[in-house]
Amino acid sequence: MSDRIDVLVIGSGLGGCATALAAARRGARVVMVTKAQRAEDSNTWEAQGGIIYRAEDDSPELLAADIVTAGAGLCKPEAVGILSREGPRLVDEILLREARVPFDHGTNGDLDLTAEAAHSRPRIIHRADGTGRAIEEAVLGAVRREPNITILTGRTAIDLLTLSHHSRNPLDIYAPPTCVGAYVFDQASRRVETLLARETVLATGGLGRIFLHTTNPAGACGDGVAMAYRAGARCLNMQFIQFHPTTLYHSGERFLLSESLRGEGAKLVDGRGREFMFDHHPDGSLAPRDIVARGIHQMMHETGSPCAWLDISHKDKAWILERFPTVAGKCREAGFDLTSQAIPVVPAAHYSCGGVDVDGEGRSSLHRLRAVGEVSCTGLHGANRLASTSLLECLVWGTRAGEAAAAACRSGADDYFPEIAPWEYEAEPVDPALVAQDWLTTRQTMWNYVGLVRNRRRLDRAHAILRELHMEIGRFYAKAELGDSLISLRNGVQTALVVLLAAMEMRESRGCHYRTD
Ligand code: SIN
């Protein structure tokens, strides 16, 4: 493969696919890398609920108002305008007409529109409770058919290449801070590839795995934020970690119980069957997500209960099984029957509302670096994300960033490719027990001290632990044999520290950032 790429896309979820398609169709040669063995394996694949389309009596203004209300006064107006105006049109063009995602239809033949918390109208389309999977299969299919796109799986991005950090020309430190590609670890050959690109786009997804309990898949370790931060790109709103109110409480890993369950009528109740959320918000179980997650936390604290319960058993059994096959199956595996009993639930880390600061075309503060999807901060979500905006944000910003990146390549204005220092291989063996313990320390620290409820003493304690761990891992990384687990750990602890520092800086409570002091 040529070592000079037009557009390098890191990540293969909906944001990465939309970017790659838009860029390739405008003539750019695109290389998409993912650390997964199967390109499908992404945050998108796990998304259950759905994607915003439009209700019968909807308008961009109504959607914008719901986003802004959920965002607790911190949504960026330009970003809200872009998504509300362009989102439904792109769903039409790309997902419905072109990729032909098999969304569910009602008995009248129209798309089935569902509700979710804090939406004033039912405007979300879905494929049962496996919407992300249906979208990813269809869109990745389109990517695979596109001759201008090369997909490389089993490739872990290590670091972004910048003129100031990696060029062999010492005078490049005087150029504007610029990204020129990435060092990428090939898991099969265990060699490091230097991929030089005119434009680099981070589409690496979320960071939920830096917390002990999360809805996120194994790969969501905050890789993109860590790489961007080390390269000197501005990261924004990192304190706003959204906790999903309802994940299955059992001995295994937390499993998401989609908000669309509540959109379809499920009620959150305490141990006595009382709908306690009305104590906190007039919308009860359908209040904005941050309020519901804290309401559950408070109820658990006050009653000594280990969880809340989610009850949809009043609905028809056959309908539940058809509408929520994934959730029902997972509950069954864990010994619960979604159709006949209330299911124990607890909040878990779900979504990062902040990320790499970008404009309406995904452009970051680092020249030639863009970011799309959860790794980015468009400002759309403000301090708390409205449900089902995330896939739409991937589609809209992916398309816009891909188009803009292709245009930048065509303009030929940024054709400088420096000579890059070759990768220096180290040899010290990595002890898996140490890696596992460092992950556990990071995750427990973030969960206990930088979680749903924060205060200065908890944050200070976290700082003492993570600062030390970050330095220790950095020292070890510098001499260790490179591998996927070490790259992820280094990124995870870096991102945890970025989230923690942002949380320490914000003294007030707002949206998902809640302080008791
Ligand atoms: C869910 O299905 O509850 C998750 C949807 C989202 O996070 O937007």
Short mmCIF file of C-alpha atoms and ligand atoms in Angstrom, two decimals:
data_model
loop_
_atom_site.label_atom_id
_atom_site.label_comp_id
_atom_site.label_asym_id
_atom_site.label_seq_id
_atom_site.Cartn_x
_atom_site.Cartn_y
_atom_site.Cartn_z
CA MET A 1 0.00 0.00 0.00
CA SER A 2 1.15 3.49 -0.81
CA ASP A 3 2.35 5.28 2.28
CA ARG A 4 0.69 8.54 1.19
CA ILE A 5 -3.02 8.55 1.68
CA ASP A 6 -5.54 11.27 0.93
CA VAL A 7 -7.83 10.59 3.88
CA LEU A 8 -6.89 8.28 6.76
CA VAL A 9 -9.96 7.32 8.80
CA ILE A 10 -9.31 5.72 12.20
CA GLY A 11 -12.40 3.75 13.23
CA SER A 12 -15.08 1.85 11.34
CA GLY A 13 -18.39 2.69 13.03
CA LEU A 14 -21.03 4.89 11.43
CA GLY A 15 -18.92 8.07 11.81
CA GLY A 16 -15.93 6.46 10.09
CA CYS A 17 -18.05 4.87 7.35
CA ALA A 18 -19.94 8.10 6.59
CA THR A 19 -16.64 10.00 6.41
CA ALA A 20 -15.02 7.41 4.16
CA LEU A 21 -17.99 7.24 1.79
CA ALA A 22 -18.32 11.01 1.46
CA ALA A 23 -14.59 11.49 0.87
CA ALA A 24 -14.23 8.56 -1.56
CA ARG A 25 -17.19 9.69 -3.63
CA ARG A 26 -15.51 13.04 -4.08
CA GLY A 27 -12.42 11.40 -5.49
CA ALA A 28 -10.25 10.95 -2.40
CA ARG A 29 -8.29 7.75 -1.82
CA VAL A 30 -9.33 6.62 1.64
CA VAL A 31 -7.75 4.15 4.03
CA MET A 32 -9.88 3.09 6.99
CA VAL A 33 -8.09 1.36 9.87
CA THR A 34 -9.67 -0.36 12.86
CA LYS A 35 -8.16 -2.23 15.75
CA ALA A 36 -11.02 -4.74 15.56
CA GLN A 37 -10.62 -7.99 13.65
CA ARG A 38 -14.06 -7.48 12.13
CA ALA A 39 -14.74 -3.96 10.86
CA GLU A 40 -18.33 -4.33 12.13
CA ASP A 41 -17.15 -4.38 15.75
CA SER A 42 -17.67 -0.79 16.80
CA ASN A 43 -19.76 1.26 19.21
CA THR A 44 -22.33 1.65 16.43
CA TRP A 45 -22.86 -2.11 16.29
CA GLU A 46 -23.98 -2.11 19.95
CA ALA A 47 -26.52 0.74 19.65
CA GLN A 48 -29.98 -0.52 20.48
CA GLY A 49 -32.48 2.33 20.55
CA GLY A 50 -32.57 4.10 17.21
CA ILE A 51 -31.79 7.20 15.22
CA ILE A 52 -33.70 10.46 15.07
CA TYR A 53 -35.72 10.97 11.89
CA ARG A 54 -38.83 13.17 12.03
CA ALA A 55 -42.24 12.96 13.66
CA GLU A 56 -45.36 13.67 11.60
CA ASP A 57 -45.74 17.17 13.01
CA ASP A 58 -42.01 17.76 13.52
CA SER A 59 -39.74 20.62 12.55
CA PRO A 60 -36.04 21.46 12.90
CA GLU A 61 -37.02 24.03 15.53
CA LEU A 62 -38.85 21.44 17.68
CA LEU A 63 -35.94 19.01 17.51
CA ALA A 64 -33.49 21.81 18.29
CA ALA A 65 -35.53 22.83 21.33
CA ASP A 66 -35.43 19.27 22.74
CA ILE A 67 -31.65 19.02 22.21
CA VAL A 68 -31.11 22.35 23.92
CA THR A 69 -33.34 21.49 26.89
CA ALA A 70 -31.49 18.21 27.49
CA GLY A 71 -28.11 19.94 27.06
CA ALA A 72 -28.52 22.01 30.24
CA GLY A 73 -27.65 25.39 28.70
CA LEU A 74 -24.38 24.35 27.07
CA CYS A 75 -25.33 23.27 23.54
CA LYS A 76 -23.52 25.08 20.73
CA PRO A 77 -26.23 26.77 18.65
CA GLU A 78 -24.46 26.25 15.29
CA ALA A 79 -24.09 22.52 15.94
CA VAL A 80 -27.72 22.16 17.02
CA GLY A 81 -28.79 24.01 13.85
CA ILE A 82 -26.70 21.78 11.58
CA LEU A 83 -28.03 18.53 13.04
CA SER A 84 -31.67 19.63 13.20
CA ARG A 85 -31.70 20.95 9.64
CA GLU A 86 -29.54 18.36 7.88
CA GLY A 87 -30.02 15.21 9.95
CA PRO A 88 -33.41 13.97 8.76
CA ARG A 89 -32.49 14.71 5.12
CA LEU A 90 -29.29 12.63 5.40
CA VAL A 91 -31.20 9.78 7.04
CA ASP A 92 -33.46 9.87 4.00
CA GLU A 93 -30.70 10.06 1.43
CA ILE A 94 -28.03 7.81 2.90
CA LEU A 95 -29.67 5.35 5.27
CA LEU A 96 -33.11 4.90 3.72
CA ARG A 97 -32.57 5.30 -0.02
CA GLU A 98 -28.95 4.40 -0.56
CA ALA A 99 -27.91 1.93 2.12
CA ARG A 100 -31.50 0.63 2.48
CA VAL A 101 -31.27 0.00 6.21
CA PRO A 102 -34.23 -2.27 7.05
CA PHE A 103 -35.89 -0.05 9.67
CA ASP A 104 -39.16 -1.33 11.18
CA HIS A 105 -42.49 -0.28 9.71
CA GLY A 106 -45.88 -0.12 11.44
CA THR A 107 -49.02 -1.93 10.29
CA ASN A 108 -49.92 1.06 8.08
CA GLY A 109 -46.65 0.61 6.16
CA ASP A 110 -45.06 3.80 7.49
CA LEU A 111 -41.77 3.83 9.39
CA ASP A 112 -42.40 2.99 13.04
CA LEU A 113 -41.63 6.08 15.10
CA THR A 114 -40.79 5.58 18.75
CA ALA A 115 -40.31 7.96 21.67
CA GLU A 116 -37.39 8.31 24.06
CA ALA A 117 -36.75 10.40 27.13
CA ALA A 118 -36.89 14.19 26.72
CA HIS A 119 -38.16 14.03 23.11
CA SER A 120 -41.34 16.06 22.73
CA ARG A 121 -42.46 13.79 19.88
CA PRO A 122 -42.00 10.18 18.73
CA ARG A 123 -39.40 10.77 15.99
CA ILE A 124 -36.97 7.85 16.35
CA ILE A 125 -36.76 5.07 13.79
CA HIS A 126 -35.34 1.72 14.74
CA ARG A 127 -34.77 -1.88 13.77
CA ALA A 128 -36.33 -3.70 16.76
CA ASP A 129 -33.72 -3.14 19.52
CA GLY A 130 -30.72 -3.74 17.28
CA THR A 131 -30.67 -0.52 15.27
CA GLY A 132 -26.92 0.05 15.32
CA ARG A 133 -26.24 -3.38 13.96
CA ALA A 134 -28.67 -2.91 11.07
CA ILE A 135 -27.13 0.47 10.21
CA GLU A 136 -23.54 -0.75 10.48
CA GLU A 137 -24.17 -3.79 8.27
CA ALA A 138 -25.78 -1.66 5.56
CA VAL A 139 -23.31 1.23 5.62
CA LEU A 140 -20.22 -0.96 5.88
CA GLY A 141 -21.58 -2.87 2.90
CA ALA A 142 -21.55 0.39 0.94
CA VAL A 143 -17.99 1.11 2.12
CA ARG A 144 -16.83 -2.33 0.99
CA ARG A 145 -18.28 -1.76 -2.48
CA GLU A 146 -16.45 1.55 -2.88
CA PRO A 147 -13.22 1.06 -4.89
CA ASN A 148 -11.59 4.18 -3.45
CA ILE A 149 -11.69 2.81 0.11
CA THR A 150 -9.24 0.30 1.58
CA ILE A 151 -10.21 -1.24 4.94
CA LEU A 152 -7.40 -2.50 7.19
CA THR A 153 -8.54 -4.51 10.22
CA GLY A 154 -6.39 -5.58 13.19
CA ARG A 155 -4.56 -2.22 13.03
CA THR A 156 -4.27 -0.27 16.28
CA ALA A 157 -3.44 3.41 15.95
CA ILE A 158 -0.67 4.26 18.41
CA ASP A 159 -0.13 7.98 18.00
CA LEU A 160 -0.97 10.76 15.60
CA LEU A 161 2.02 12.00 13.62
CA THR A 162 2.61 15.72 13.91
CA LEU A 163 5.17 18.03 12.39
CA SER A 164 6.35 19.17 15.78
CA HIS A 165 6.66 15.71 17.35
CA HIS A 166 7.75 13.43 14.52
CA SER A 167 9.26 15.30 11.58
CA ARG A 168 12.98 14.80 11.03
CA ASN A 169 13.21 18.36 9.82
CA PRO A 170 14.00 20.38 12.98
CA LEU A 171 12.57 23.54 11.41
CA ASP A 172 9.10 21.97 11.26
CA ILE A 173 8.57 22.99 14.88
CA TYR A 174 7.94 26.50 13.51
CA ALA A 175 5.11 25.35 11.23
CA PRO A 176 1.53 25.58 12.53
CA PRO A 177 0.75 22.47 14.63
CA THR A 178 -0.21 19.93 11.98
CA CYS A 179 -1.20 16.26 11.88
CA VAL A 180 0.27 14.26 8.98
CA GLY A 181 -1.05 10.75 9.70
CA ALA A 182 -0.53 8.08 12.33
CA TYR A 183 1.74 5.34 13.56
CA VAL A 184 -0.32 2.15 13.34
CA PHE A 185 0.43 -1.21 14.95
CA ASP A 186 -0.29 -4.23 12.76
CA GLN A 187 -1.45 -6.88 15.23
CA ALA A 188 -0.59 -9.75 12.87
CA SER A 189 2.98 -8.82 11.92
CA ARG A 190 3.56 -6.88 15.18
CA ARG A 191 5.21 -4.17 13.08
CA VAL A 192 4.47 -0.45 13.18
CA GLU A 193 3.34 1.17 9.93
CA THR A 194 3.85 4.87 9.27
CA LEU A 195 0.71 6.04 7.49
CA LEU A 196 1.11 9.53 6.03
CA ALA A 197 -2.11 11.29 5.11
CA ARG A 198 -3.22 14.64 3.76
CA GLU A 199 -6.17 14.51 6.15
CA THR A 200 -6.59 12.30 9.22
CA VAL A 201 -10.01 11.68 10.75
CA LEU A 202 -10.52 10.23 14.22
CA ALA A 203 -13.69 8.12 14.42
CA THR A 204 -12.61 5.94 17.33
CA GLY A 205 -15.85 6.00 19.34
CA GLY A 206 -16.22 6.28 23.09
CA LEU A 207 -14.41 5.83 26.35
CA GLY A 208 -16.88 3.97 28.61
CA ARG A 209 -14.32 1.27 29.37
CA ILE A 210 -12.34 3.64 31.59
CA PHE A 211 -15.19 3.09 34.10
CA LEU A 212 -15.83 -0.11 36.03
CA HIS A 213 -19.43 -0.37 34.84
CA THR A 214 -20.34 0.64 31.30
CA THR A 215 -22.61 -0.14 28.39
CA ASN A 216 -19.68 0.21 25.98
CA PRO A 217 -17.95 -2.62 24.08
CA ALA A 218 -14.44 -3.78 24.95
CA GLY A 219 -12.67 -1.48 22.49
CA ALA A 220 -14.12 1.77 23.86
CA CYS A 221 -11.05 2.87 25.84
CA GLY A 222 -10.81 6.53 24.80
CA ASP A 223 -8.09 5.90 22.20
CA GLY A 224 -8.97 8.91 20.06
CA VAL A 225 -9.09 11.41 22.91
CA ALA A 226 -5.76 10.15 24.23
CA MET A 227 -4.04 10.39 20.85
CA ALA A 228 -5.48 13.83 20.13
CA TYR A 229 -4.54 15.11 23.57
CA ARG A 230 -0.95 13.89 23.24
CA ALA A 231 -0.73 15.46 19.80
CA GLY A 232 -1.84 18.81 21.22
CA ALA A 233 -5.42 19.04 19.91
CA ARG A 234 -7.92 20.84 22.13
CA CYS A 235 -10.33 18.56 23.99
CA LEU A 236 -13.53 20.04 25.38
CA ASN A 237 -16.35 19.20 27.81
CA MET A 238 -14.62 16.02 28.95
CA GLN A 239 -16.25 16.19 32.38
CA PHE A 240 -19.67 15.45 30.87
CA ILE A 241 -19.88 11.67 31.00
CA GLN A 242 -23.42 10.48 30.50
CA PHE A 243 -24.55 7.58 32.66
CA HIS A 244 -27.31 5.50 31.14
CA PRO A 245 -29.99 4.98 33.79
CA THR A 246 -30.94 1.43 32.94
CA THR A 247 -28.45 -1.39 32.60
CA LEU A 248 -29.10 -4.91 33.77
CA TYR A 249 -28.05 -5.43 37.38
CA HIS A 250 -26.69 -8.95 37.71
CA SER A 251 -23.43 -10.78 38.27
CA GLY A 252 -22.17 -10.34 34.70
CA GLU A 253 -21.17 -7.22 32.76
CA ARG A 254 -23.72 -4.44 32.63
CA PHE A 255 -26.02 -4.76 29.63
CA LEU A 256 -27.97 -1.83 28.20
CA LEU A 257 -31.75 -1.89 28.61
CA SER A 258 -32.61 0.57 25.88
CA GLU A 259 -34.33 3.82 26.72
CA SER A 260 -36.87 2.93 24.06
CA LEU A 261 -38.33 0.50 26.64
CA ARG A 262 -39.39 3.56 28.62
CA GLY A 263 -40.35 5.29 25.38
CA GLU A 264 -42.75 2.38 24.81
CA GLY A 265 -44.22 2.57 28.31
CA ALA A 266 -41.85 0.79 30.74
CA LYS A 267 -41.88 2.32 34.23
CA LEU A 268 -39.03 2.73 36.66
CA VAL A 269 -40.08 1.63 40.15
CA ASP A 270 -38.52 1.12 43.57
CA GLY A 271 -38.68 -2.02 45.70
CA ARG A 272 -42.29 -1.25 46.65
CA GLY A 273 -43.38 -0.69 43.06
CA ARG A 274 -43.55 3.11 43.42
CA GLU A 275 -42.73 5.31 40.42
CA PHE A 276 -40.17 7.35 42.32
CA MET A 277 -39.00 9.42 39.32
CA PHE A 278 -42.05 11.71 39.68
CA ASP A 279 -40.38 12.96 42.90
CA HIS A 280 -37.66 14.43 40.67
CA HIS A 281 -39.28 15.52 37.38
CA PRO A 282 -42.80 15.91 35.95
CA ASP A 283 -41.88 13.56 33.07
CA GLY A 284 -41.16 10.74 35.55
CA SER A 285 -39.34 7.82 33.90
CA LEU A 286 -38.99 9.87 30.70
CA ALA A 287 -37.11 12.79 32.27
CA PRO A 288 -33.71 13.71 30.75
CA ARG A 289 -31.14 10.99 31.22
CA ASP A 290 -28.92 12.76 33.74
CA ILE A 291 -31.91 13.39 36.00
CA VAL A 292 -33.13 9.79 35.77
CA ALA A 293 -29.67 8.37 36.50
CA ARG A 294 -29.31 10.57 39.60
CA GLY A 295 -32.90 9.84 40.67
CA ILE A 296 -32.10 6.11 40.68
CA HIS A 297 -28.86 6.75 42.56
CA GLN A 298 -30.68 8.79 45.21
CA MET A 299 -33.46 6.23 45.61
CA MET A 300 -30.86 3.47 46.06
CA HIS A 301 -29.04 5.58 48.63
CA GLU A 302 -32.17 6.45 50.59
CA THR A 303 -33.75 3.00 50.61
CA GLY A 304 -30.55 0.94 50.80
CA SER A 305 -31.67 -0.90 47.67
CA PRO A 306 -28.93 -2.23 45.36
CA CYS A 307 -30.89 -1.29 42.22
CA ALA A 308 -34.13 0.05 40.76
CA TRP A 309 -36.55 -1.96 38.63
CA LEU A 310 -37.78 -1.46 35.08
CA ASP A 311 -41.23 -2.86 34.38
CA ILE A 312 -42.83 -3.33 30.96
CA SER A 313 -44.70 -6.49 31.89
CA HIS A 314 -48.10 -4.77 31.46
CA LYS A 315 -47.59 -4.88 27.68
CA ASP A 316 -48.54 -7.77 25.42
CA LYS A 317 -46.01 -10.60 25.65
CA ALA A 318 -45.74 -11.27 21.90
CA TRP A 319 -45.30 -7.57 21.21
CA ILE A 320 -42.50 -7.28 23.79
CA LEU A 321 -40.65 -10.22 22.28
CA GLU A 322 -40.92 -8.82 18.77
CA ARG A 323 -40.02 -5.25 19.71
CA PHE A 324 -37.20 -6.07 22.16
CA PRO A 325 -35.72 -9.44 21.13
CA THR A 326 -32.14 -8.55 22.11
CA VAL A 327 -33.02 -7.20 25.55
CA ALA A 328 -35.48 -10.04 26.25
CA GLY A 329 -32.85 -12.61 25.26
CA LYS A 330 -30.18 -11.07 27.45
CA CYS A 331 -32.57 -10.87 30.42
CA ARG A 332 -33.49 -14.51 29.89
CA GLU A 333 -29.80 -15.51 29.91
CA ALA A 334 -29.47 -13.72 33.25
CA GLY A 335 -32.55 -15.48 34.67
CA PHE A 336 -35.18 -12.73 34.22
CA ASP A 337 -38.34 -12.66 32.14
CA LEU A 338 -38.89 -9.22 30.57
CA THR A 339 -42.49 -10.14 29.69
CA SER A 340 -43.65 -11.04 33.19
CA GLN A 341 -41.48 -9.32 35.80
CA ALA A 342 -39.74 -6.06 36.66
CA ILE A 343 -36.03 -6.19 35.76
CA PRO A 344 -33.33 -4.96 38.19
CA VAL A 345 -31.41 -2.01 36.76
CA VAL A 346 -28.58 0.36 37.71
CA PRO A 347 -26.91 3.26 35.89
CA ALA A 348 -23.60 2.75 34.05
CA ALA A 349 -21.20 4.94 32.08
CA HIS A 350 -22.58 5.28 28.57
CA TYR A 351 -21.48 8.24 26.50
CA SER A 352 -18.90 11.02 26.44
CA CYS A 353 -20.60 14.32 25.59
CA GLY A 354 -17.19 15.95 25.22
CA GLY A 355 -14.21 15.04 23.08
CA VAL A 356 -11.91 16.57 20.49
CA ASP A 357 -13.15 20.11 19.87
CA VAL A 358 -14.35 20.38 16.24
CA ASP A 359 -16.26 22.75 13.99
CA GLY A 360 -19.14 21.99 11.64
CA GLU A 361 -16.83 20.12 9.26
CA GLY A 362 -15.14 18.06 11.96
CA ARG A 363 -12.02 20.26 11.86
CA SER A 364 -10.01 20.15 15.11
CA SER A 365 -7.59 22.72 16.50
CA LEU A 366 -4.75 20.69 14.96
CA HIS A 367 -4.34 21.41 11.26
CA ARG A 368 -5.28 18.44 8.98
CA LEU A 369 -6.89 16.54 11.88
CA ARG A 370 -10.66 16.02 12.04
CA ALA A 371 -12.82 14.03 14.43
CA VAL A 372 -16.35 12.68 14.09
CA GLY A 373 -18.79 10.82 16.34
CA GLU A 374 -18.36 10.20 20.04
CA VAL A 375 -14.62 10.99 20.06
CA SER A 376 -15.43 14.52 18.94
CA CYS A 377 -17.05 17.44 20.69
CA THR A 378 -19.20 19.30 18.18
CA GLY A 379 -20.93 21.11 21.05
CA LEU A 380 -24.23 19.48 20.02
CA HIS A 381 -24.77 17.67 23.32
CA GLY A 382 -23.77 20.47 25.65
CA ALA A 383 -23.70 19.11 29.19
CA ASN A 384 -26.06 16.18 28.56
CA ARG A 385 -26.98 14.35 25.36
CA LEU A 386 -30.52 13.89 24.13
CA ALA A 387 -31.23 10.21 23.44
CA SER A 388 -30.67 8.90 19.90
CA THR A 389 -28.72 11.93 18.71
CA SER A 390 -25.43 10.04 18.62
CA LEU A 391 -25.93 7.97 15.47
CA LEU A 392 -27.34 11.01 13.72
CA GLU A 393 -24.35 13.09 14.76
CA CYS A 394 -22.06 10.39 13.28
CA LEU A 395 -23.97 10.49 10.01
CA VAL A 396 -24.11 14.27 9.72
CA TRP A 397 -20.57 15.11 10.82
CA GLY A 398 -19.11 12.07 9.06
CA THR A 399 -20.65 13.23 5.78
CA ARG A 400 -19.62 16.85 6.28
CA ALA A 401 -16.08 15.96 7.40
CA GLY A 402 -15.60 13.52 4.52
CA GLU A 403 -16.72 16.09 1.96
CA ALA A 404 -14.52 18.79 3.49
CA ALA A 405 -11.51 16.47 3.73
CA ALA A 406 -11.85 15.49 0.07
CA ALA A 407 -12.10 19.16 -0.92
CA ALA A 408 -8.97 19.95 1.11
CA CYS A 409 -7.10 17.14 -0.68
CA ARG A 410 -8.25 18.38 -4.09
CA SER A 411 -7.14 21.91 -3.33
CA GLY A 412 -3.56 20.63 -2.99
CA ALA A 413 -2.84 23.38 -0.49
CA ASP A 414 -1.46 20.99 2.14
CA ASP A 415 0.81 18.63 0.33
CA TYR A 416 3.72 18.68 2.71
CA PHE A 417 4.81 15.24 3.91
CA PRO A 418 7.82 15.33 6.19
CA GLU A 419 10.30 12.55 6.63
CA ILE A 420 9.20 10.72 9.78
CA ALA A 421 11.49 9.15 12.34
CA PRO A 422 11.23 5.35 12.11
CA TRP A 423 9.57 3.51 14.98
CA GLU A 424 11.98 2.34 17.66
CA TYR A 425 11.09 -1.13 18.89
CA GLU A 426 11.62 -1.99 22.56
CA ALA A 427 11.76 -5.46 24.03
CA GLU A 428 10.84 -5.61 27.72
CA PRO A 429 8.07 -8.25 28.12
CA VAL A 430 4.66 -7.05 29.28
CA ASP A 431 3.27 -8.79 32.36
CA PRO A 432 -0.49 -9.34 31.75
CA ALA A 433 -1.16 -9.34 35.51
CA LEU A 434 0.19 -5.80 35.78
CA VAL A 435 -1.87 -4.64 32.80
CA ALA A 436 -5.01 -6.19 34.30
CA GLN A 437 -4.40 -4.58 37.69
CA ASP A 438 -3.67 -1.17 36.16
CA TRP A 439 -6.94 -1.35 34.25
CA LEU A 440 -8.80 -2.33 37.41
CA THR A 441 -7.27 0.55 39.35
CA THR A 442 -8.18 3.01 36.58
CA ARG A 443 -11.74 1.71 36.27
CA GLN A 444 -12.43 1.53 39.99
CA THR A 445 -10.98 4.98 40.56
CA MET A 446 -13.09 6.51 37.79
CA TRP A 447 -16.23 4.70 38.93
CA ASN A 448 -15.90 5.49 42.63
CA TYR A 449 -14.46 9.00 42.52
CA VAL A 450 -15.27 10.47 39.07
CA GLY A 451 -18.67 8.84 38.59
CA LEU A 452 -22.28 9.92 38.75
CA VAL A 453 -21.77 11.94 41.93
CA ARG A 454 -18.55 13.92 42.43
CA ASN A 455 -16.96 16.18 45.03
CA ARG A 456 -13.58 17.69 45.69
CA ARG A 457 -12.35 15.01 48.08
CA ARG A 458 -13.21 12.22 45.68
CA LEU A 459 -11.64 14.06 42.74
CA ASP A 460 -8.47 14.81 44.71
CA ARG A 461 -8.16 11.17 45.68
CA ALA A 462 -8.60 10.14 42.05
CA HIS A 463 -5.97 12.66 41.00
CA ALA A 464 -3.38 11.24 43.40
CA ILE A 465 -4.00 7.72 42.10
CA LEU A 466 -4.24 8.42 38.38
CA ARG A 467 -1.34 10.85 38.17
CA GLU A 468 0.95 8.26 39.68
CA LEU A 469 -0.43 5.46 37.52
CA HIS A 470 -0.14 7.58 34.38
CA MET A 471 3.53 8.28 35.06
CA GLU A 472 4.24 4.66 35.90
CA ILE A 473 2.57 3.36 32.73
CA GLY A 474 4.37 6.02 30.66
CA ARG A 475 7.74 4.90 32.06
CA PHE A 476 6.98 1.27 31.37
CA TYR A 477 5.56 1.95 27.88
CA ALA A 478 8.82 3.63 26.85
CA LYS A 479 10.78 0.39 27.18
CA ALA A 480 8.17 -2.33 26.76
CA GLU A 481 7.48 -4.63 23.84
CA LEU A 482 4.63 -3.01 21.93
CA GLY A 483 1.25 -4.77 21.93
CA ASP A 484 -2.42 -4.03 21.66
CA SER A 485 -3.15 -4.33 25.37
CA LEU A 486 -0.40 -1.90 26.33
CA ILE A 487 -1.49 0.65 23.70
CA SER A 488 -5.07 0.51 25.06
CA LEU A 489 -3.96 0.80 28.67
CA ARG A 490 -1.78 3.82 27.91
CA ASN A 491 -4.72 5.46 26.15
CA GLY A 492 -7.20 4.49 28.85
CA VAL A 493 -5.26 6.02 31.72
CA GLN A 494 -4.50 9.12 29.65
CA THR A 495 -8.16 9.64 28.84
CA ALA A 496 -9.17 8.99 32.45
CA LEU A 497 -6.82 11.76 33.50
CA VAL A 498 -8.26 14.13 30.88
CA VAL A 499 -11.79 13.46 32.16
CA LEU A 500 -10.68 13.85 35.76
CA LEU A 501 -8.87 17.17 35.16
CA ALA A 502 -11.94 18.58 33.39
CA ALA A 503 -14.14 17.44 36.29
CA MET A 504 -11.78 19.05 38.81
CA GLU A 505 -11.91 22.34 36.94
CA MET A 506 -15.67 22.64 36.84
CA ARG A 507 -16.89 23.72 40.26
CA GLU A 508 -20.60 23.97 39.47
CA SER A 509 -23.03 21.12 38.77
CA ARG A 510 -24.43 21.08 35.27
CA GLY A 511 -25.99 18.32 33.18
CA CYS A 512 -24.06 15.08 33.65
CA HIS A 513 -21.44 16.72 35.84
CA TYR A 514 -22.93 16.60 39.32
CA ARG A 515 -21.04 17.74 42.40
CA THR A 516 -22.28 17.46 45.97
CA ASP A 517 -19.99 20.30 47.07
C1 SIN B 1 -30.62 3.43 24.25
O1 SIN B 1 -31.06 2.61 23.44
O2 SIN B 1 -31.13 3.66 25.33
C2 SIN B 1 -29.36 4.16 23.91
C3 SIN B 1 -29.67 5.18 22.91
C4 SIN B 1 -28.77 6.34 23.06
O3 SIN B 1 -27.87 6.32 23.89
O4 SIN B 1 -29.02 7.33 22.38
#
